[in-house]
Coordinates of C-alpha atoms and ligand atoms in Angstrom, one line a residue:
M230 CA 128.4 4.9 241.2
Y231 CA 125.1 6.5 241.0
L232 CA 125.5 7.2 237.3
K233 CA 126.5 3.6 236.6
S234 CA 123.7 1.7 238.3
F235 CA 121.2 4.3 236.8
S236 CA 122.5 3.5 233.4
K237 CA 122.6 -0.4 234.2
H238 CA 118.9 0.0 235.2
L239 CA 118.0 2.0 232.0
C240 CA 120.2 -0.7 230.0
C241 CA 118.1 -3.6 231.3
K242 CA 115.1 -1.9 230.4
N243 CA 116.3 -1.3 226.9
I244 CA 117.2 -4.8 226.8
Q245 CA 113.8 -5.8 227.7
I246 CA 112.2 -3.6 225.1
K247 CA 114.7 -4.5 222.6
Q248 CA 114.2 -8.2 223.2
C249 CA 110.6 -7.6 222.5
Y250 CA 111.2 -6.5 218.9
I251 CA 114.7 -8.0 218.3
P252 CA 114.9 -11.4 219.8
A253 CA 118.6 -11.9 218.5
A254 CA 119.9 -9.3 221.2
N255 CA 123.0 -10.7 222.8
N256 CA 125.6 -9.5 225.4
F257 CA 127.5 -7.5 222.9
D258 CA 124.4 -5.4 222.1
C259 CA 123.8 -4.8 225.8
M260 CA 127.4 -3.7 226.5
K261 CA 127.0 -1.2 223.5
I262 CA 123.7 0.1 225.0
H263 CA 125.2 0.3 228.4
T264 CA 128.1 2.5 227.1
L265 CA 125.9 4.6 225.0
T266 CA 123.6 5.2 227.9
T267 CA 126.3 6.2 230.0
C268 CA 127.7 8.7 227.7
L269 CA 124.2 10.2 227.1
I270 CA 123.8 10.5 230.9
A271 CA 127.2 12.0 231.3
V272 CA 126.3 14.7 228.6
C273 CA 123.1 15.5 230.3
F274 CA 125.1 15.8 233.5
V275 CA 127.4 18.1 232.2
L276 CA 124.8 20.3 230.5
I277 CA 122.8 20.6 233.6
T278 CA 125.7 21.5 235.6
A279 CA 126.7 24.2 233.1
A280 CA 123.1 25.6 233.3
N281 CA 123.3 25.7 237.1
V282 CA 126.7 27.5 236.8
N283 CA 125.1 30.0 234.6
I284 CA 122.2 30.6 236.9
E285 CA 124.4 31.0 240.0
K286 CA 126.9 33.2 238.2
K287 CA 126.9 36.7 239.6
P288 CA 125.1 39.4 237.5
A289 CA 127.5 41.2 235.1
G290 CA 128.4 44.7 236.0
L291 CA 130.2 47.7 234.2
R292 CA 133.5 45.9 235.2
D293 CA 132.5 42.8 233.1
Y294 CA 131.2 44.6 230.1
Y295 CA 134.3 46.7 229.9
Q296 CA 136.7 43.8 230.8
K297 CA 138.4 43.8 227.4
H298 CA 138.8 47.7 227.4
F299 CA 139.6 49.1 230.8
P300 CA 139.1 48.9 234.5
V301 CA 135.9 50.8 235.7
G302 CA 136.3 52.6 238.9
V303 CA 134.3 54.6 241.5
A304 CA 135.3 57.3 244.1
V305 CA 134.2 56.2 247.6
R306 CA 134.0 57.4 251.1
P307 CA 135.0 55.0 253.9
G308 CA 131.4 54.9 255.1
D309 CA 130.3 53.6 251.5
L310 CA 132.3 50.3 252.2
R311 CA 130.5 49.8 255.6
K312 CA 127.0 50.0 254.1
P313 CA 126.2 46.4 252.7
E314 CA 123.8 47.6 249.8
E315 CA 126.6 50.1 248.8
S316 CA 129.6 47.9 249.1
A317 CA 127.6 45.1 247.2
L318 CA 127.1 47.5 244.4
I319 CA 130.6 48.6 244.3
L320 CA 132.0 45.0 244.1
R321 CA 129.4 44.1 241.5
E322 CA 129.9 46.9 239.1
F323 CA 133.7 48.3 239.7
N324 CA 137.1 46.8 239.9
S325 CA 138.9 50.0 240.9
I326 CA 138.3 52.5 243.6
T327 CA 139.6 56.0 244.4
A328 CA 139.3 57.8 247.8
E329 CA 137.0 60.6 247.4
N330 CA 138.8 62.7 250.1
A331 CA 140.7 60.5 252.4
M332 CA 144.2 60.6 250.7
K333 CA 144.2 64.3 250.1
M334 CA 146.9 66.4 252.0
G335 CA 144.6 67.9 254.5
P336 CA 142.7 64.8 255.6
I337 CA 145.8 62.4 255.6
H338 CA 148.3 64.8 257.0
P339 CA 146.6 67.1 259.5
Q340 CA 149.4 68.2 261.4
E341 CA 153.2 68.2 260.5
N342 CA 154.1 65.3 262.6
R343 CA 150.9 63.5 262.3
Y344 CA 149.4 61.5 259.7
F345 CA 145.6 60.2 259.8
W346 CA 145.7 56.7 258.0
R347 CA 142.6 55.2 259.4
D348 CA 140.2 56.2 256.4
A349 CA 142.9 55.7 253.7
D350 CA 143.9 52.3 255.1
S351 CA 140.3 51.1 255.3
I352 CA 139.8 51.9 251.5
V353 CA 142.9 50.1 250.6
N354 CA 142.1 47.3 252.7
F355 CA 138.8 46.9 251.2
A356 CA 140.3 46.9 247.8
L357 CA 142.9 44.2 248.8
R358 CA 140.5 42.1 250.3
N359 CA 138.2 42.1 247.1
K360 CA 141.1 42.0 244.7
I361 CA 140.3 45.3 243.1
K362 CA 142.5 48.2 242.0
V363 CA 143.3 51.5 243.9
R364 CA 144.0 54.7 242.2
G365 CA 145.8 57.2 244.7
H366 CA 144.2 60.6 244.7
T367 CA 146.0 63.1 245.2
L368 CA 149.5 64.0 246.4
C369 CA 149.8 67.7 245.6
W370 CA 146.8 70.0 245.0
H371 CA 146.1 73.7 246.1
T372 CA 142.7 72.7 247.7
Q373 CA 142.1 70.7 250.9
T374 CA 145.7 71.5 252.0
P375 CA 146.4 71.3 255.9
N376 CA 146.8 74.7 257.5
W377 CA 150.3 74.2 258.6
L378 CA 151.8 73.1 255.3
F379 CA 152.8 76.7 253.8
V380 CA 153.6 78.6 257.1
D381 CA 156.0 78.7 259.9
S382 CA 155.1 78.8 263.6
A383 CA 154.6 82.7 263.3
G384 CA 152.2 82.2 260.4
N385 CA 154.6 83.6 257.7
N386 CA 155.2 81.7 254.5
V387 CA 158.0 79.2 254.8
S388 CA 161.0 79.4 252.3
K389 CA 161.1 77.4 249.1
V390 CA 163.6 75.0 250.4
I391 CA 161.4 74.1 253.5
L392 CA 158.2 73.9 251.4
L393 CA 160.1 71.4 249.0
Q394 CA 161.2 69.5 252.0
R395 CA 157.7 69.3 253.2
L396 CA 156.4 68.3 249.8
K397 CA 159.0 65.5 249.6
S398 CA 158.3 64.1 252.9
H399 CA 154.7 64.1 252.5
I400 CA 154.9 62.4 249.1
Q401 CA 157.4 59.8 250.1
T402 CA 155.6 59.0 253.3
V403 CA 152.2 58.5 251.8
V404 CA 153.5 56.7 248.5
S405 CA 155.9 54.2 250.5
R406 CA 153.0 53.1 253.0
Y407 CA 150.9 52.0 249.9
K408 CA 153.7 50.8 247.7
G409 CA 152.7 47.9 245.7
K410 CA 149.0 48.3 246.8
I411 CA 148.2 51.8 245.0
Y412 CA 149.1 51.2 241.3
A413 CA 148.5 54.6 240.0
W414 CA 148.7 58.0 241.6
D415 CA 147.3 61.6 240.7
V416 CA 150.6 63.2 241.7
V417 CA 149.8 66.9 240.8
N418 CA 146.1 67.9 240.5
E419 CA 144.7 71.0 238.7
A420 CA 147.9 73.1 238.3
V421 CA 146.9 74.8 235.0
A422 CA 144.9 78.1 235.2
D423 CA 141.4 78.3 233.8
G424 CA 142.0 81.8 233.0
P425 CA 144.7 83.4 230.7
E426 CA 147.8 82.8 232.6
F427 CA 149.6 79.4 232.4
L428 CA 149.7 78.0 235.7
R429 CA 147.2 78.6 238.5
K430 CA 148.2 81.0 241.2
S431 CA 148.7 79.2 244.4
K432 CA 150.7 78.8 247.4
W433 CA 152.9 76.3 245.4
T434 CA 153.5 78.8 242.6
E435 CA 154.0 81.7 245.1
I436 CA 156.5 80.0 247.3
I437 CA 158.3 77.4 245.0
G438 CA 157.4 78.5 241.4
E439 CA 156.6 76.2 238.4
E440 CA 159.3 73.7 239.6
F441 CA 157.0 72.2 242.3
I442 CA 155.4 70.0 239.6
E443 CA 158.4 68.4 238.5
K444 CA 159.7 67.8 242.0
A445 CA 156.5 66.2 243.1
F446 CA 156.7 63.6 240.2
E447 CA 160.3 63.0 241.0
Y448 CA 159.6 62.5 244.8
A449 CA 156.6 60.0 243.9
H450 CA 158.8 58.0 241.5
E451 CA 161.7 57.6 244.0
A452 CA 159.3 56.1 246.5
D453 CA 157.6 53.8 244.1
P454 CA 159.3 53.3 240.8
E455 CA 156.6 50.9 239.7
A456 CA 153.6 53.2 240.2
I457 CA 152.0 55.0 237.3
L458 CA 152.0 58.7 237.7
F459 CA 149.5 60.9 236.4
Y460 CA 149.0 64.6 236.0
N461 CA 145.2 65.3 236.8
D462 CA 143.0 68.1 235.6
Y463 CA 139.4 69.4 234.5
N464 CA 138.0 71.1 231.5
T465 CA 140.5 69.3 229.5
E466 CA 138.2 69.4 226.5
I467 CA 138.3 73.3 226.3
A468 CA 141.0 74.0 223.6
A469 CA 142.6 76.8 225.4
K470 CA 143.1 74.8 228.5
R471 CA 144.0 71.5 226.8
D472 CA 146.8 73.5 224.9
K473 CA 148.2 74.5 228.2
I474 CA 148.0 71.3 229.8
Y475 CA 149.7 69.9 226.6
R476 CA 152.4 72.2 226.9
L477 CA 153.0 71.5 230.5
L478 CA 153.2 67.7 229.9
K479 CA 155.4 68.0 226.9
G480 CA 157.6 70.1 228.9
L481 CA 157.8 67.6 231.5
K482 CA 158.2 64.7 229.0
D483 CA 161.0 66.6 227.3
K484 CA 162.8 67.0 230.4
G485 CA 162.5 63.2 231.3
I486 CA 160.5 63.8 234.3
P487 CA 158.5 60.5 235.3
V488 CA 155.1 61.4 234.3
H489 CA 153.3 58.4 232.7
G490 CA 149.7 59.5 232.2
V491 CA 147.2 62.3 232.0
G492 CA 144.0 62.2 234.1
L493 CA 141.2 63.8 232.5
Q494 CA 138.6 64.5 235.2
A495 CA 135.5 64.2 233.0
H496 CA 133.2 66.4 235.2
W497 CA 131.0 66.9 232.3
S498 CA 127.4 68.0 231.6
V499 CA 124.3 67.3 229.3
S500 CA 125.9 69.9 227.1
S501 CA 129.5 69.4 227.0
P502 CA 131.9 68.1 225.7
T503 CA 131.2 67.3 222.0
R504 CA 132.2 64.2 220.5
E505 CA 134.9 66.2 218.6
E506 CA 136.3 67.9 221.6
L507 CA 136.7 64.7 223.4
E508 CA 138.4 63.0 220.5
K509 CA 140.7 65.8 220.0
S510 CA 141.7 65.6 223.8
I511 CA 142.4 61.8 223.6
E512 CA 144.4 62.2 220.4
M513 CA 146.5 65.0 221.5
F514 CA 147.4 63.7 224.8
S515 CA 148.0 60.2 223.3
S516 CA 150.5 61.7 220.9
L517 CA 152.9 62.4 223.8
G518 CA 152.9 58.8 224.5
L519 CA 150.8 59.1 227.8
Q520 CA 148.2 56.7 228.8
I521 CA 144.9 58.1 229.5
Q522 CA 142.5 57.8 232.4
F523 CA 139.0 59.4 232.9
T524 CA 139.4 59.9 236.7
E525 CA 136.3 61.8 237.9
L526 CA 133.5 60.9 235.4
D527 CA 130.0 62.4 236.1
V528 CA 127.4 64.1 233.8
S529 CA 125.5 67.0 235.4
V530 CA 122.0 67.3 234.4
Y531 CA 122.4 71.1 234.3
A532 CA 124.0 72.5 231.1
G533 CA 127.2 74.2 231.2
R534 CA 131.0 73.7 231.9
Q535 CA 131.6 74.1 235.6
G536 CA 134.1 71.3 235.3
G537 CA 135.9 70.3 238.5
Q538 CA 135.8 73.9 240.2
I539 CA 135.2 73.7 243.7
I540 CA 132.7 76.2 244.7
Q541 CA 133.4 76.9 248.4
G542 CA 130.7 76.9 251.1
Q543 CA 127.8 75.8 249.0
Q544 CA 125.3 73.3 250.5
Q545 CA 122.5 71.7 248.6
Q546 CA 119.9 74.3 249.2
Q547 CA 117.1 73.3 246.5
S548 CA 115.9 69.7 245.9
G549 CA 115.5 68.8 242.3
V550 CA 113.5 66.7 240.0
F551 CA 115.1 64.4 237.4
T552 CA 112.9 65.2 234.4
P553 CA 112.5 63.0 231.4
E554 CA 114.3 65.7 229.3
M555 CA 117.3 65.4 231.7
E556 CA 117.1 61.7 231.6
Q557 CA 117.2 61.6 227.7
Q558 CA 120.0 64.2 227.4
Q559 CA 122.2 62.6 229.9
L560 CA 121.7 59.2 228.3
E561 CA 122.7 60.5 225.0
K562 CA 125.9 62.2 226.5
Y563 CA 126.9 58.8 228.4
K564 CA 126.2 56.8 225.3
M565 CA 128.5 59.0 223.2
V566 CA 131.3 59.2 225.7
F567 CA 131.5 55.5 226.2
E568 CA 131.6 55.0 222.4
V569 CA 134.4 57.3 222.3
F570 CA 136.0 55.6 225.2
R571 CA 135.7 52.1 223.4
K572 CA 136.9 53.5 220.1
H573 CA 140.1 54.8 221.8
S574 CA 140.5 52.0 224.4
K575 CA 144.2 51.1 223.2
N576 CA 145.1 54.5 224.9
I577 CA 142.7 54.5 227.9
T578 CA 143.7 52.5 230.9
G579 CA 140.9 53.5 233.3
V580 CA 137.4 55.1 233.7
T581 CA 136.4 56.0 237.2
F582 CA 133.0 57.6 238.3
W583 CA 133.1 60.3 241.0
N584 CA 130.6 58.8 243.5
L585 CA 128.4 55.7 243.4
S586 CA 124.9 56.8 242.9
D587 CA 122.5 59.6 242.6
R588 CA 121.7 59.5 246.3
Y589 CA 124.9 61.3 246.9
S590 CA 127.1 63.4 244.4
W591 CA 129.6 66.1 245.3
L592 CA 127.8 68.2 242.8
D593 CA 124.9 68.4 245.4
G594 CA 127.0 70.7 247.1
R595 CA 126.5 73.4 244.2
G596 CA 123.5 74.5 245.6
R597 CA 120.8 72.1 243.9
K598 CA 120.5 68.4 243.8
N599 CA 122.0 66.7 240.7
F600 CA 121.7 63.4 239.3
P601 CA 125.0 62.7 237.5
L602 CA 125.7 59.1 237.7
L603 CA 124.7 55.6 236.3
F604 CA 122.6 54.4 239.5
D605 CA 119.6 56.2 240.7
Q606 CA 118.8 57.1 244.3
A607 CA 117.5 53.5 245.1
Y608 CA 120.9 52.2 243.5
K609 CA 119.1 50.9 240.5
P610 CA 120.9 51.2 237.1
K611 CA 119.3 54.1 235.1
K612 CA 118.3 54.2 231.5
A613 CA 121.9 55.7 230.6
Y614 CA 123.5 52.6 232.2
W615 CA 121.8 50.2 229.7
E616 CA 123.1 52.6 226.9
V617 CA 126.7 52.3 228.3
V618 CA 126.7 48.4 228.3
K619 CA 124.9 48.1 225.0
F620 CA 127.7 47.1 222.5
Ligands
XIL103 C1 135.8 66.9 245.8 C2 135.0 66.0 246.7 O1 134.3 65.1 245.9 C3 134.3 66.8 247.7 O2 133.7 65.9 248.7 C4 135.2 67.8 248.4 O3 134.4 68.4 249.4 C5 135.9 68.6 247.4 O4 136.6 67.8 246.4 N1 138.2 67.6 241.5 C6 139.0 66.8 242.2 C7 138.5 66.1 243.3 O5 140.1 66.6 241.8 O6 139.3 65.9 244.4 C8 137.3 66.8 243.9 O7 136.6 66.2 244.8 C9 136.2 67.3 242.7 C10 136.8 68.0 241.7

């Protein structure tokens, strides 16, 4: 309506102008001019609306830049989701979340007959409400296990049969609760040793032996046949450890155990891994027909290869300064690893950061403040961020 009368008005004006110069103007001319003007205005309208849509569009985040490559995730604590600034940052940048601790055996299953669902549920519900993915972490690990798990009421180790029953019941209860909501699970975490032995010595190997690994995968698969099941570990770019993980995974695949992917934790630093080490790992694990996810990415500003080792009882004792040298070295490492991720993105189905911003990182617990992420302590993208999204 508005468009029509506006164009009529213009048209009449045109006619008047036209009549001044072309006295022969008739009704037919007027109709043509009317149609033309209406079209012109319609085009303007469409252009203006499109421009507005563009202005109103939410700013692009990592999830948008990497849309064609893989989902980009972040490890969260339930409290992060309740802070407006943090939850807004999560939703702007990421389309997958992992519980930093809430789904581990200890926190989620503190007593044999009691599960604690509140924190894990709040994370899953946040993801469902906001239509983002959830990775489950983790069903079987040697760390953060509940006190009751390996012992009987007298405090002695339980038998192999009992521990397998407990493992089965734990895995199936947790996986079933989130069936259809958690698309991928880290089923077994860090079972391979850092030292010369094959498997890490733990209560799992002591009581059950190597078999605990395949059983864990079978239990998880029974509970949710659709879930993508991962073996997850750190220092996967160090040749000796990589070879052992490869051997473990090849053995599982050859036996027909339902393992679908390998999680490379990616707790890296400004000094490692090299491009060659990283590419070699991707190529080796992909050759087993496994999908690859980088599940716990951070780049420590202190050189070295501490990987994912938990250093017990350490608090942040020293504050630290994020120097321009650290900033430059970290930016280069992030740039390199994301170049490699893009190059191999047909085999990579996810990249998840371990924590949201430098305001808090689990690495702070290693005695000194670290700055391992892409957002600074004020939640602003660091220079490294702009390198990661520049392609
Ligand atoms: C870490 C958490 O970030 C800490 O809050 C917790 O105190 C210890 O565990 N590898 C893993 C993660 O698989 O579960 C670990 O998470 C970091 C190393």
